[in-house]
Amino acid sequence: MALSKHAIDTVKATAPAVAPHVQEITTLFYKKMLGRHPELYQFFNKAGQRTKRQPRALADAVLAYAGNIENLGVLGPAVERMAMKHCALQVKPEHYGIVHDNLMEAIGETLGDAVTSDVAAGWSEAVNALAGILINHEAELYQAASKRAGGWLGGRKFTIAERNEHNEEVSTFSLKPSDGYAGGFDFTPGMYLTVDAGLKDAEGDIVAPRHYTITSAPGDKVLQITVKHLKDGKASGALHTLEEGAEVNLSPPFGEFKNDSGEKEAVLLSAGIGVTPMYALHKHGGLNVKYAMHVDHAADSNPFATHYVDTPNFEQVITSEAGRPEMDTLVKQVAEGAGGLSDKDVYVCGPTGFMMEAVRTLKLAGAEKVLFENFGPRTNEARD
């Protein structure tokens, strides 16, 4: 649905007044919505609430939407990313009404008398319009996922057919459908599976499912994920208690982190378990890799180290031996190894702090196209 002139004019006129209070609004929004609908914790990692990353990510999205209210086409990549995550978590159209009502209430409480009935009507229309865009695109993504070879809609039970322990922290799980399907699975390398281990936390709230890059090849008769048991990681910890024969609930493959370079030379920079999408893109995604750098704590921490043995221009920094490098030094080494960055696409994945700093530093070093996979809420930190 096209936005009315009234809605566009209202958002444009009031966006400067909203901006200083936007994170206050989004924080109150989540407090209200999750307090009233604790079942929605299935979509939100509690850590994202505690660290304020989730409210900050929504605040960034609200400002981006308001700032481009007359040219929504520029938000295409952001809409694609949100829609992919929503589909992976099985967000449904009826959830958007809950979002609208709690967000509008949070706006009214935060801004008080400044939110006249006229202003409220304009913002309400704008929120519903964005919901409509997402609902329509998500319907397309759901249908596409169901029509792929081996595809499905909603949750599907899979059995752990094999578990391969790479080291004390990292295991690869080979998953087969519990319904007896014996064919292959079609997906784009770089996509992820969303795993629901059926957990609840100490407060009785649902532990949100987690996303894990698919490390098997398209067409294989199993779906594989390679998971690191993170310290204090409820989902990864639960997975590592499961043995062969146990079942988990999976959403279909989704995600937009893929080979976006064609034959153009690419550079890979990863840290920790962030190596998994790099492996998938390199081994199965057809990337023309000029240079790869991986940072890890120990030499045996990288579950795909043997894959890179035959890769020209692969370097690994072991922090337990060499210490943690400064990002400027690391990026300089990457640039030298790659023979410059301006004419190459750079793919980045790792812990959030590492990744955000890497993206900024790579851009300062001349990289024009930097793509990164962030499995949690995405803020503007890497886009500044």
mmCIF file of N, CA, C and O in Angstrom, residues 147-191:
data_model
loop_
_atom_site.group_PDB
_atom_site.id
_atom_site.type_symbol
_atom_site.label_atom_id
_atom_site.label_comp_id
_atom_site.label_asym_id
_atom_site.label_seq_id
_atom_site.Cartn_x
_atom_site.Cartn_y
_atom_site.Cartn_z
ATOM 1 N N LYS A 147 9.317 -24.602 -2.112
ATOM 2 C CA LYS A 147 9.373 -25.193 -3.448
ATOM 3 C C LYS A 147 10.753 -25.705 -3.839
ATOM 4 O O LYS A 147 10.899 -26.395 -4.849
ATOM 5 N N ARG A 148 11.783 -25.364 -3.047
ATOM 6 C CA ARG A 148 13.114 -25.901 -3.333
ATOM 7 C C ARG A 148 13.137 -27.405 -3.079
ATOM 8 O O ARG A 148 12.354 -27.915 -2.273
ATOM 9 N N ALA A 149 14.061 -28.102 -3.724
ATOM 10 C CA ALA A 149 14.218 -29.538 -3.476
ATOM 11 C C ALA A 149 14.469 -29.762 -1.986
ATOM 12 O O ALA A 149 15.352 -29.141 -1.394
ATOM 13 N N GLY A 150 13.664 -30.625 -1.400
ATOM 14 C CA GLY A 150 13.780 -30.905 0.034
ATOM 15 C C GLY A 150 13.196 -29.829 0.915
ATOM 16 O O GLY A 150 13.317 -29.899 2.141
ATOM 17 N N GLY A 151 12.564 -28.808 0.318
ATOM 18 C CA GLY A 151 12.088 -27.649 1.069
ATOM 19 C C GLY A 151 10.852 -27.931 1.904
ATOM 20 O O GLY A 151 10.198 -28.967 1.770
ATOM 21 N N TRP A 152 10.528 -26.983 2.764
ATOM 22 C CA TRP A 152 9.379 -27.129 3.636
ATOM 23 C C TRP A 152 8.938 -25.767 4.149
ATOM 24 O O TRP A 152 9.623 -24.763 3.982
ATOM 25 N N LEU A 153 7.769 -25.753 4.767
ATOM 26 C CA LEU A 153 7.233 -24.567 5.430
ATOM 27 C C LEU A 153 7.192 -24.809 6.933
ATOM 28 O O LEU A 153 6.925 -25.924 7.384
ATOM 29 N N GLY A 154 7.452 -23.765 7.711
ATOM 30 C CA GLY A 154 7.362 -23.876 9.157
ATOM 31 C C GLY A 154 8.487 -24.711 9.743
ATOM 32 O O GLY A 154 9.567 -24.826 9.168
ATOM 33 N N GLY A 155 8.226 -25.307 10.910
ATOM 34 C CA GLY A 155 9.228 -26.138 11.559
ATOM 35 C C GLY A 155 9.165 -27.565 11.053
ATOM 36 O O GLY A 155 8.103 -28.065 10.644
ATOM 37 N N ARG A 156 10.315 -28.230 11.065
ATOM 38 C CA ARG A 156 10.385 -29.627 10.614
ATOM 39 C C ARG A 156 11.366 -30.372 11.507
ATOM 40 O O ARG A 156 12.460 -29.878 11.794
ATOM 41 N N LYS A 157 10.984 -31.551 11.950
ATOM 42 C CA LYS A 157 11.835 -32.346 12.821
ATOM 43 C C LYS A 157 12.957 -33.002 12.013
ATOM 44 O O LYS A 157 12.715 -33.610 10.970
ATOM 45 N N PHE A 158 14.176 -32.850 12.530
ATOM 46 C CA PHE A 158 15.343 -33.511 11.950
ATOM 47 C C PHE A 158 16.038 -34.324 13.035
ATOM 48 O O PHE A 158 16.040 -33.934 14.208
ATOM 49 N N THR A 159 16.632 -35.433 12.624
ATOM 50 C CA THR A 159 17.368 -36.301 13.545
ATOM 51 C C THR A 159 18.866 -36.114 13.335
ATOM 52 O O THR A 159 19.337 -35.994 12.196
ATOM 53 N N ILE A 160 19.600 -36.060 14.438
ATOM 54 C CA ILE A 160 21.057 -35.995 14.348
ATOM 55 C C ILE A 160 21.555 -37.369 13.908
ATOM 56 O O ILE A 160 21.558 -38.329 14.684
ATOM 57 N N ALA A 161 21.928 -37.464 12.617
ATOM 58 C CA ALA A 161 22.383 -38.738 12.070
ATOM 59 C C ALA A 161 23.838 -39.015 12.425
ATOM 60 O O ALA A 161 24.248 -40.172 12.547
ATOM 61 N N GLU A 162 24.621 -37.949 12.571
ATOM 62 C CA GLU A 162 26.034 -38.105 12.899
ATOM 63 C C GLU A 162 26.513 -36.835 13.575
ATOM 64 O O GLU A 162 26.088 -35.727 13.235
ATOM 65 N N ARG A 163 27.398 -37.014 14.541
ATOM 66 C CA ARG A 163 28.022 -35.874 15.200
ATOM 67 C C ARG A 163 29.539 -36.068 15.174
ATOM 68 O O ARG A 163 30.051 -37.067 15.677
ATOM 69 N N ASN A 164 30.223 -35.121 14.559
ATOM 70 C CA ASN A 164 31.674 -35.192 14.417
ATOM 71 C C ASN A 164 32.302 -34.100 15.266
ATOM 72 O O ASN A 164 32.114 -32.908 15.004
ATOM 73 N N GLU A 165 33.047 -34.484 16.294
ATOM 74 C CA GLU A 165 33.683 -33.524 17.182
ATOM 75 C C GLU A 165 35.058 -33.136 16.636
ATOM 76 O O GLU A 165 35.961 -33.969 16.562
ATOM 77 N N HIS A 166 35.206 -31.860 16.252
ATOM 78 C CA HIS A 166 36.481 -31.380 15.732
ATOM 79 C C HIS A 166 37.479 -31.134 16.850
ATOM 80 O O HIS A 166 38.678 -31.363 16.710
ATOM 81 N N ASN A 167 36.972 -30.639 17.960
ATOM 82 C CA ASN A 167 37.791 -30.388 19.149
ATOM 83 C C ASN A 167 36.840 -30.291 20.342
ATOM 84 O O ASN A 167 35.653 -30.628 20.208
ATOM 85 N N GLU A 168 37.315 -29.849 21.470
ATOM 86 C CA GLU A 168 36.477 -29.815 22.670
ATOM 87 C C GLU A 168 35.303 -28.846 22.558
ATOM 88 O O GLU A 168 34.306 -28.994 23.262
ATOM 89 N N GLU A 169 35.415 -27.864 21.673
ATOM 90 C CA GLU A 169 34.391 -26.817 21.581
ATOM 91 C C GLU A 169 33.497 -26.917 20.360
ATOM 92 O O GLU A 169 32.377 -26.422 20.377
ATOM 93 N N VAL A 170 33.992 -27.514 19.274
ATOM 94 C CA VAL A 170 33.304 -27.433 17.978
ATOM 95 C C VAL A 170 32.913 -28.821 17.476
ATOM 96 O O VAL A 170 33.735 -29.742 17.458
ATOM 97 N N SER A 171 31.650 -28.939 17.066
ATOM 98 C CA SER A 171 31.147 -30.186 16.486
ATOM 99 C C SER A 171 30.357 -29.884 15.221
ATOM 100 O O SER A 171 29.709 -28.830 15.122
ATOM 101 N N THR A 172 30.407 -30.813 14.283
ATOM 102 C CA THR A 172 29.553 -30.751 13.100
ATOM 103 C C THR A 172 28.425 -31.756 13.271
ATOM 104 O O THR A 172 28.664 -32.931 13.565
ATOM 105 N N PHE A 173 27.193 -31.270 13.102
ATOM 106 C CA PHE A 173 26.001 -32.103 13.218
ATOM 107 C C PHE A 173 25.437 -32.372 11.826
ATOM 108 O O PHE A 173 25.157 -31.425 11.072
ATOM 109 N N SER A 174 25.279 -33.640 11.479
ATOM 110 C CA SER A 174 24.648 -34.032 10.214
ATOM 111 C C SER A 174 23.191 -34.366 10.507
ATOM 112 O O SER A 174 22.897 -35.254 11.326
ATOM 113 N N LEU A 175 22.282 -33.662 9.858
ATOM 114 C CA LEU A 175 20.860 -33.720 10.182
ATOM 115 C C LEU A 175 20.056 -34.309 9.025
ATOM 116 O O LEU A 175 20.190 -33.869 7.878
ATOM 117 N N LYS A 176 19.216 -35.285 9.344
ATOM 118 C CA LYS A 176 18.353 -35.916 8.345
ATOM 119 C C LYS A 176 16.902 -35.754 8.776
ATOM 120 O O LYS A 176 16.589 -35.832 9.981
ATOM 121 N N PRO A 177 15.986 -35.550 7.823
ATOM 122 C CA PRO A 177 14.574 -35.380 8.186
ATOM 123 C C PRO A 177 14.038 -36.611 8.914
ATOM 124 O O PRO A 177 14.295 -37.748 8.520
ATOM 125 N N SER A 178 13.289 -36.365 9.959
ATOM 126 C CA SER A 178 12.696 -37.469 10.717
ATOM 127 C C SER A 178 11.495 -38.070 9.999
ATOM 128 O O SER A 178 11.007 -39.142 10.387
ATOM 129 N N ASP A 179 11.037 -37.366 8.944
ATOM 130 C CA ASP A 179 9.846 -37.855 8.228
ATOM 131 C C ASP A 179 10.173 -38.866 7.138
ATOM 132 O O ASP A 179 9.288 -39.310 6.401
ATOM 133 N N GLY A 180 11.431 -39.239 6.994
ATOM 134 C CA GLY A 180 11.801 -40.271 6.027
ATOM 135 C C GLY A 180 12.224 -39.760 4.665
ATOM 136 O O GLY A 180 12.628 -40.562 3.802
ATOM 137 N N TYR A 181 12.169 -38.455 4.429
ATOM 138 C CA TYR A 181 12.611 -37.918 3.131
ATOM 139 C C TYR A 181 14.076 -38.287 2.909
ATOM 140 O O TYR A 181 14.925 -38.114 3.793
ATOM 141 N N ALA A 182 14.380 -38.809 1.703
ATOM 142 C CA ALA A 182 15.729 -39.313 1.431
ATOM 143 C C ALA A 182 16.405 -38.599 0.270
ATOM 144 O O ALA A 182 17.456 -39.046 -0.204
ATOM 145 N N GLY A 183 15.818 -37.502 -0.180
ATOM 146 C CA GLY A 183 16.405 -36.770 -1.299
ATOM 147 C C GLY A 183 17.406 -35.721 -0.843
ATOM 148 O O GLY A 183 17.759 -35.623 0.334
ATOM 149 N N GLY A 184 17.866 -34.916 -1.788
ATOM 150 C CA GLY A 184 18.813 -33.856 -1.489
ATOM 151 C C GLY A 184 18.119 -32.549 -1.140
ATOM 152 O O GLY A 184 16.888 -32.432 -1.223
ATOM 153 N N PHE A 185 18.933 -31.570 -0.768
ATOM 154 C CA PHE A 185 18.412 -30.263 -0.345
ATOM 155 C C PHE A 185 19.036 -29.163 -1.194
ATOM 156 O O PHE A 185 20.255 -29.084 -1.334
ATOM 157 N N ASP A 186 18.172 -28.308 -1.722
ATOM 158 C CA ASP A 186 18.632 -27.171 -2.525
ATOM 159 C C ASP A 186 18.635 -25.917 -1.657
ATOM 160 O O ASP A 186 17.687 -25.660 -0.918
ATOM 161 N N PHE A 187 19.711 -25.159 -1.749
ATOM 162 C CA PHE A 187 19.824 -23.876 -1.053
ATOM 163 C C PHE A 187 21.014 -23.143 -1.660
ATOM 164 O O PHE A 187 21.786 -23.717 -2.446
ATOM 165 N N THR A 188 21.168 -21.885 -1.313
ATOM 166 C CA THR A 188 22.299 -21.100 -1.783
ATOM 167 C C THR A 188 23.407 -21.150 -0.744
ATOM 168 O O THR A 188 23.155 -20.832 0.427
ATOM 169 N N PRO A 189 24.637 -21.545 -1.120
ATOM 170 C CA PRO A 189 25.724 -21.563 -0.138
ATOM 171 C C PRO A 189 25.863 -20.220 0.568
ATOM 172 O O PRO A 189 25.844 -19.163 -0.065
ATOM 173 N N GLY A 190 26.011 -20.286 1.877
ATOM 174 C CA GLY A 190 26.032 -19.086 2.721
ATOM 175 C C GLY A 190 24.758 -18.944 3.529
ATOM 176 O O GLY A 190 24.733 -18.204 4.522
ATOM 177 N N MET A 191 23.688 -19.653 3.128
ATOM 178 C CA MET A 191 22.449 -19.622 3.904
ATOM 179 C C MET A 191 22.637 -20.342 5.242
ATOM 180 O O MET A 191 23.577 -21.111 5.426
#
